[in-house]
mmCIF file of C-alpha atoms in Angstrom:
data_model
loop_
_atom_site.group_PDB
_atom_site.id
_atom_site.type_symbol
_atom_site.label_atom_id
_atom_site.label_comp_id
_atom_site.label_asym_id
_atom_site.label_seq_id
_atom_site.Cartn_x
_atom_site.Cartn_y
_atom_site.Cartn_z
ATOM 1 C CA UNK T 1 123.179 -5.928 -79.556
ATOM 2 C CA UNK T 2 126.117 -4.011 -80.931
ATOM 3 C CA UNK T 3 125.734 -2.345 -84.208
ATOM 4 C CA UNK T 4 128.594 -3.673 -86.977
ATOM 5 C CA UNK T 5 131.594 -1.274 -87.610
ATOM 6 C CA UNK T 6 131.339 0.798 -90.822
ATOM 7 C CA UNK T 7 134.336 0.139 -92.944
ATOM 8 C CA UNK T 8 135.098 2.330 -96.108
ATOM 9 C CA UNK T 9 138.036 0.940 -98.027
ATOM 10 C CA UNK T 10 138.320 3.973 -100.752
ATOM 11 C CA UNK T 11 141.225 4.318 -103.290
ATOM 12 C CA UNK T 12 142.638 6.614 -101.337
ATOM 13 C CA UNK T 13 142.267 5.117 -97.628
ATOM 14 C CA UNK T 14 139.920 3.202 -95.498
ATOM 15 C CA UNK T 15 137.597 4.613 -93.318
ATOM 16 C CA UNK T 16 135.977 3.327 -90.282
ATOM 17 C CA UNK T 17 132.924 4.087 -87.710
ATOM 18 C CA UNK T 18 131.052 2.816 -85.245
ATOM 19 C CA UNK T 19 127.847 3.708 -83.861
ATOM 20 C CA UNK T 20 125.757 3.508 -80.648
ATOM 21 C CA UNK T 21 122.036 3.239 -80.681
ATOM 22 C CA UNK T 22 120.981 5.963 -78.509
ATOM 23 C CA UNK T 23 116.979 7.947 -77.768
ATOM 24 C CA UNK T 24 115.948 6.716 -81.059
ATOM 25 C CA UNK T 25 119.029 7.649 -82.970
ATOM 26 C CA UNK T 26 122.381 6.586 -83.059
ATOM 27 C CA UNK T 27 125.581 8.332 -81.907
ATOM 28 C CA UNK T 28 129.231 8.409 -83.372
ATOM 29 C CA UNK T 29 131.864 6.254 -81.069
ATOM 30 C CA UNK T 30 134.318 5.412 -82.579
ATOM 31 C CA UNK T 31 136.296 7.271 -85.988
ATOM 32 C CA UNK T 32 139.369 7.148 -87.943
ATOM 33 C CA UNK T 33 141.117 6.830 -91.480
ATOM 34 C CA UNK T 34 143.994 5.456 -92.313
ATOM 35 C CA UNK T 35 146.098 6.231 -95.711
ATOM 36 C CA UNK T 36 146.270 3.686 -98.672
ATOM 37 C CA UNK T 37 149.693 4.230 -101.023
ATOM 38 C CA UNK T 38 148.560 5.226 -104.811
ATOM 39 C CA UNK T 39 146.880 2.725 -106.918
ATOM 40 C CA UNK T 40 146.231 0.098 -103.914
ATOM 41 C CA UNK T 41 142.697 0.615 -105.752
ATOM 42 C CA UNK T 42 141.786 1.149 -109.322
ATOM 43 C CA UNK T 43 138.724 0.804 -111.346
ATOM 44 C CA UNK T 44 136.994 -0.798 -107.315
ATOM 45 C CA UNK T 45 139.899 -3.925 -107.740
ATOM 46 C CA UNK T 46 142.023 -4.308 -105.079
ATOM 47 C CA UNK T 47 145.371 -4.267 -106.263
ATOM 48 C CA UNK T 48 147.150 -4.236 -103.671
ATOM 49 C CA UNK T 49 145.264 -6.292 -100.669
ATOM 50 C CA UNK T 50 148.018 -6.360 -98.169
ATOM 51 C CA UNK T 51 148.175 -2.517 -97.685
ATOM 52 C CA UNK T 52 144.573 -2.660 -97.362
ATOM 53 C CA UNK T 53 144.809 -5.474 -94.427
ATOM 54 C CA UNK T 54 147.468 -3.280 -92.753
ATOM 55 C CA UNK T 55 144.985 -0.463 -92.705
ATOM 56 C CA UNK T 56 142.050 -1.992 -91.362
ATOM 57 C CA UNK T 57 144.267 -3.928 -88.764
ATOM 58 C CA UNK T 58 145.770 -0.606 -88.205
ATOM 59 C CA UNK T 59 142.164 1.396 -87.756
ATOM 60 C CA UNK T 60 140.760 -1.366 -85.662
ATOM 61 C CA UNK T 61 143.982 -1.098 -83.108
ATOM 62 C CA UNK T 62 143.888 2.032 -82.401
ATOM 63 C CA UNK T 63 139.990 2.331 -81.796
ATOM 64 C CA UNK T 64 140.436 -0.496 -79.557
ATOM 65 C CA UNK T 65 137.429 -2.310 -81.294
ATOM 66 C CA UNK T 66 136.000 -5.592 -80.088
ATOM 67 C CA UNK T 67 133.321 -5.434 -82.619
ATOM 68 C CA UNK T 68 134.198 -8.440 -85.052
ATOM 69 C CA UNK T 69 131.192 -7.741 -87.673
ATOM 70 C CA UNK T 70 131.383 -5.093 -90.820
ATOM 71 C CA UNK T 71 129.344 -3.349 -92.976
ATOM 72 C CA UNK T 72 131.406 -2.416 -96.110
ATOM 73 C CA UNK T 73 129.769 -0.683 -99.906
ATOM 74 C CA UNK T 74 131.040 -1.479 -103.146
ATOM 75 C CA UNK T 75 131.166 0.600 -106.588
ATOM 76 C CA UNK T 76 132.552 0.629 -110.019
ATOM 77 C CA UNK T 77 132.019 -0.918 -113.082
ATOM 78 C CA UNK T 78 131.484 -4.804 -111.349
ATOM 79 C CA UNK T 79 128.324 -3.346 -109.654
ATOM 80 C CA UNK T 80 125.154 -3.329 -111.717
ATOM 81 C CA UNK T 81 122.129 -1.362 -110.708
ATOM 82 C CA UNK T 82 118.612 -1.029 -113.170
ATOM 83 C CA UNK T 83 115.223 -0.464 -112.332
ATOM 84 C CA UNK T 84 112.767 -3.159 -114.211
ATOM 85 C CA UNK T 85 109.309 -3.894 -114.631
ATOM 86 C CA UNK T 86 108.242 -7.504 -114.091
ATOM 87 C CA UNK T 87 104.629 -8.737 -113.776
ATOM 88 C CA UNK T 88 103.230 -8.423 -109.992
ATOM 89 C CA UNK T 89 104.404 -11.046 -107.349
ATOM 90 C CA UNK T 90 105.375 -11.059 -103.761
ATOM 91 C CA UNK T 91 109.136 -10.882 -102.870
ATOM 92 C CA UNK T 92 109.387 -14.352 -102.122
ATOM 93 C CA UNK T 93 107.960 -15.506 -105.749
ATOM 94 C CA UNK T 94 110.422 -12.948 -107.108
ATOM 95 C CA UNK T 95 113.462 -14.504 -105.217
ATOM 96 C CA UNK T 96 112.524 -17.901 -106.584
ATOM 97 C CA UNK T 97 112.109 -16.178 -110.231
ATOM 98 C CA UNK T 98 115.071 -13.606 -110.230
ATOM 99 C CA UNK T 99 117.772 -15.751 -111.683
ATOM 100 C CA UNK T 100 116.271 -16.498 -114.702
ATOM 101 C CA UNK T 101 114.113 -12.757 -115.346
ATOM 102 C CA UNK T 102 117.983 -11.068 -114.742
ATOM 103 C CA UNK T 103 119.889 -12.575 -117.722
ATOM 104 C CA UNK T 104 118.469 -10.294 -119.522
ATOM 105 C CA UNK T 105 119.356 -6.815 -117.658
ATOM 106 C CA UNK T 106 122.980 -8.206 -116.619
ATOM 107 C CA UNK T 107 126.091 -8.020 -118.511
ATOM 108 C CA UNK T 108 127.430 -10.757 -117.098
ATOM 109 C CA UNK T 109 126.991 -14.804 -116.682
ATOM 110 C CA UNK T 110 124.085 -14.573 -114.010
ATOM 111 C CA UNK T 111 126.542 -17.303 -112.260
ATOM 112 C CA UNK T 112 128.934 -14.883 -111.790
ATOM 113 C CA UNK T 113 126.895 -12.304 -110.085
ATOM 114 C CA UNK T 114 124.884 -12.010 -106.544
ATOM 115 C CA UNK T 115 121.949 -10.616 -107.129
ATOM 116 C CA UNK T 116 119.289 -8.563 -105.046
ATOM 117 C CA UNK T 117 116.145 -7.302 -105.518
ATOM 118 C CA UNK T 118 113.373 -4.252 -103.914
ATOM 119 C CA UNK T 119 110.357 -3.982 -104.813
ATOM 120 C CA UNK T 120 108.960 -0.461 -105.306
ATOM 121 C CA UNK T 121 105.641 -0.479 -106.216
ATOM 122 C CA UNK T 122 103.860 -3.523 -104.341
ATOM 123 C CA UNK T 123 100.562 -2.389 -105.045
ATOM 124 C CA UNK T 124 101.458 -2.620 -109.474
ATOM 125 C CA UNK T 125 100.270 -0.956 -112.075
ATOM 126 C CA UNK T 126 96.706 -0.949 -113.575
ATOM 127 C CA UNK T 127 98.330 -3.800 -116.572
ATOM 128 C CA UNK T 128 99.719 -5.766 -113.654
ATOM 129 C CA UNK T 129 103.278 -4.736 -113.508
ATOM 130 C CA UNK T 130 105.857 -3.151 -110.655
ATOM 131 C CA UNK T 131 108.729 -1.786 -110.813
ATOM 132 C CA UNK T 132 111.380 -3.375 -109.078
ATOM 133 C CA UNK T 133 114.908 -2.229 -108.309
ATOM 134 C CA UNK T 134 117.587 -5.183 -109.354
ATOM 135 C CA UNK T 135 121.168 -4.882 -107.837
ATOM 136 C CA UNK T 136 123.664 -7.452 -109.139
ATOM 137 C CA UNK T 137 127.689 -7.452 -108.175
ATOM 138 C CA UNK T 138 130.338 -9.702 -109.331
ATOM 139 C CA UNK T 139 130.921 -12.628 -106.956
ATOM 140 C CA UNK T 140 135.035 -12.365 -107.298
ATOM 141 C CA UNK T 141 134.791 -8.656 -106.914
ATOM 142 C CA UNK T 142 132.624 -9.042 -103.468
ATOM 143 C CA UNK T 143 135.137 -11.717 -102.439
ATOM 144 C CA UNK T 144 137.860 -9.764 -102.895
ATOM 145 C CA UNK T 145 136.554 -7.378 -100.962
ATOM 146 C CA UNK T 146 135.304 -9.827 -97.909
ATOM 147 C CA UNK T 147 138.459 -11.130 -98.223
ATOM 148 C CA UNK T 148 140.638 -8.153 -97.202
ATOM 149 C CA UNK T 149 137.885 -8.028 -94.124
ATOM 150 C CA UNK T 150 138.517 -11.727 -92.877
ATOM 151 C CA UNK T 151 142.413 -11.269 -93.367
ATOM 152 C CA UNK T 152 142.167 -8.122 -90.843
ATOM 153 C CA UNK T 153 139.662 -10.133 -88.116
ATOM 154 C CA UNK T 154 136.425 -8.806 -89.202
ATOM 155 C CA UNK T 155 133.759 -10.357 -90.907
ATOM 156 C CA UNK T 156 131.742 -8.547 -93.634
ATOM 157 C CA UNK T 157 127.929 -9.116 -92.447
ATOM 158 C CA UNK T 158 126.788 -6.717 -94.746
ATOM 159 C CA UNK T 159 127.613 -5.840 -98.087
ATOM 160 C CA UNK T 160 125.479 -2.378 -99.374
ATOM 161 C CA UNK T 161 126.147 -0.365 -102.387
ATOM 162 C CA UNK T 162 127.879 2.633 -101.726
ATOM 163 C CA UNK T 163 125.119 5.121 -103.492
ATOM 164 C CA UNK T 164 122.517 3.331 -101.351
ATOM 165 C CA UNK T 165 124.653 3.801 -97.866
ATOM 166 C CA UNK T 166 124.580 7.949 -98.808
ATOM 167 C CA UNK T 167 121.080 7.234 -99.178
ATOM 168 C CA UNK T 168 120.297 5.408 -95.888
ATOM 169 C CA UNK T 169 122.431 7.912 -93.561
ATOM 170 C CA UNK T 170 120.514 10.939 -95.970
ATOM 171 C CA UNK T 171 117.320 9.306 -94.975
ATOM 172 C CA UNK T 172 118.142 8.575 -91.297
ATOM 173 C CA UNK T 173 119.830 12.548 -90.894
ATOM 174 C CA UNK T 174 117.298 14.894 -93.071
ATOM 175 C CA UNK T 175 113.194 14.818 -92.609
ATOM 176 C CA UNK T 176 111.252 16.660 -94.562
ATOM 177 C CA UNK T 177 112.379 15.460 -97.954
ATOM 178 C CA UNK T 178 109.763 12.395 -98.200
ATOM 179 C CA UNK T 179 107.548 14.258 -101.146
ATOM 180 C CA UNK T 180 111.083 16.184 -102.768
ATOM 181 C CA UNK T 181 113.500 14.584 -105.680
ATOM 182 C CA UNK T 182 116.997 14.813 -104.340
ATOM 183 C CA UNK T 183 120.588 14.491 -105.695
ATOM 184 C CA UNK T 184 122.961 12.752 -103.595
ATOM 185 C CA UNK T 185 126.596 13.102 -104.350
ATOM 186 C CA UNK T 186 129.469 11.212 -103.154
ATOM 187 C CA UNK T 187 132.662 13.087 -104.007
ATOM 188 C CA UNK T 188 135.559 10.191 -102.920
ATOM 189 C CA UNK T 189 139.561 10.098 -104.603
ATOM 190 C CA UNK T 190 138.730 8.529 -107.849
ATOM 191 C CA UNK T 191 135.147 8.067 -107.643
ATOM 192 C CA UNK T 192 131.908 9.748 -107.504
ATOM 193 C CA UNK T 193 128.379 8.422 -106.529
ATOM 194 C CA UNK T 194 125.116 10.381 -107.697
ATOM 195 C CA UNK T 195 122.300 8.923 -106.964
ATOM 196 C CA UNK T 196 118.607 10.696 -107.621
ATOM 197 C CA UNK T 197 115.984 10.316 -105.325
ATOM 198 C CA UNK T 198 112.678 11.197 -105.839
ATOM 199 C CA UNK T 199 109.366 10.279 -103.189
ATOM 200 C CA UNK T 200 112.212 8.000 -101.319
ATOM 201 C CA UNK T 201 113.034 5.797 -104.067
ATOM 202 C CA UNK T 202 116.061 5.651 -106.079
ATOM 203 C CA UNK T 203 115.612 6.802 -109.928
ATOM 204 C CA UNK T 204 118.887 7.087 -110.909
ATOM 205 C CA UNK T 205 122.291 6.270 -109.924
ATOM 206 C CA UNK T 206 125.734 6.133 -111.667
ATOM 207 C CA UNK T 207 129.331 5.820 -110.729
ATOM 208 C CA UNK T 208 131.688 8.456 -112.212
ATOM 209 C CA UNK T 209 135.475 7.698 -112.664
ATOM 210 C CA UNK T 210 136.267 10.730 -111.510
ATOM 211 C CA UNK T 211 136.922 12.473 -108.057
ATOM 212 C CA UNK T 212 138.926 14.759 -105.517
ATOM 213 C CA UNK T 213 142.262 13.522 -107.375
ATOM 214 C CA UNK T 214 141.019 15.705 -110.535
ATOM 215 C CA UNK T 215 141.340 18.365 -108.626
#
C-alpha cells in the first residue's frame, strides 16, 4: 500500500523521494540529497560504492523512512535503447521470442544483458509488422547498482531508465501534450538525458556525457 522510495544515485549525489497517493494524484513526503565526493561515479560505474552506501544510509536516516522498497534509473553507455520492427505478436509470444530477435540490435552477449520490451503499435502495419521499443542493460552494471541499494537496507523493486522516469513524471504532471512531439531534457553533473516524444511514445533518446559540471 505504500508507494517505493525514489532513489537517484547521480555522479554528483543521491537523491531521494517519497510519495503519497492522494485525490487521484500523488503528493511529495518525504525529500533530500545528500553529496557524493568527485568521481564516486564515472561513465554510470560506481567507483566508489561505499560513499554511495553512506549516502543512502545517510538520506534514509534523516527522513526517518520505514519504506524498505526502491525505485532507482540507470544511464550511460551499459544501457541500450532502439526502436525495432518485428512481425506482429502479442507480448507474451514476444517475451518467449526476444532473446533470440535481440542479438542482432545489442552490442553485447545477449547473456550479459536484461532485456525489456513495449510494444507500440499493437494493431501493426498493413505488411504485418509493429514497432516495438527494446531496452537492454548490462546485468553487472544493474547489480552494481542493486547492490549499493541492499548494502544501505533497501531493496531495488524497480529498475526504470532514467529518460523514461522524466517521461513518466512529464506524463503524470502536464495534460494537454497527448497529440504534441516533446523534448525532454535531463540536465544532471555529468550527464544529460533527451528524450523525444511524439503522440506519447518515445522516438528518440540519447545520453550525453556532458552536464552542469561543464559549466
Amino acid at each position: 500500500k505504500r508507494l517505493a522510495v525514489g532513489l537517484d544515485i547521480g555522479s554528483s549525489s543521491v537523491k531521494l523521494v517519497q510519495m503519497k497517493e492522494r485525490r487521484g494524484g500523488y503528493a511529495l513526503q518525504a525529500f533530500g540529497s545528500a553529496p557524493l565526493p568527485p568521481e564516486a561515479i564515472v561513465d554510470g560505474a560506481l567507483m566508489n560504492s561505499s560513499a554511495i552506501v553512506e549516502a543512502i544510509q545517510e538520506l534514509v536516516a534523516s527522513q526517518k523512512l520505514k519504506v524498505k522498497e526502491a525505485a532507482i534509473g540507470v544511464r550511460g553507455h551499459s544501457v541500450i535503447i532502439k526502436k525495432i520492427s518485428l512481425p506482429r505478436m502479442t507480448q507474451e509470444e514476444l517475451d518467449e521470442s526476444i532473446q533470440w530477435e535481440a542479438e542482432q540490435y545489442i552490442p553485447f552477449d545477449v547473456k550479459d544483458v536484461n532485456i525489456d520490451t513495449q510494444i507500440l503499435t499493437p494493431e501493426g502495419d498493413a505488411a504485418g509488422q509493429m514497432d516495438v521499443l527494446l531496452v537492454a542493460a548490462k546485468k553487472d552494471m544493474i547489480n552494481d547498482y542493486t547492490s549499493v541499494c541492499a548494502e544501505a537496507g533497501l531493496v531495488a523493486t524497480v529498475v526504470d531508465v532514467d529518460a523514461f522516469a522524466v517521461q513518466n513524471a512529464f506524463e503524470s504532471n502536464y495534460e494537454g501534450y497527448a497529440a504534441e512531439t516533446v523534448v525532454l531534457i535531463n540536465v544532471g553533473a555529468a550527464v544529460s538525458n533527451i528524450n523525444i516524444v511524439s503522440r506519447g511514445t518515445t522516438t528518440f533518446t540519447r545520453d550525453i556525457t556532458m552536464g552542469g559540471n561543464a559549466f
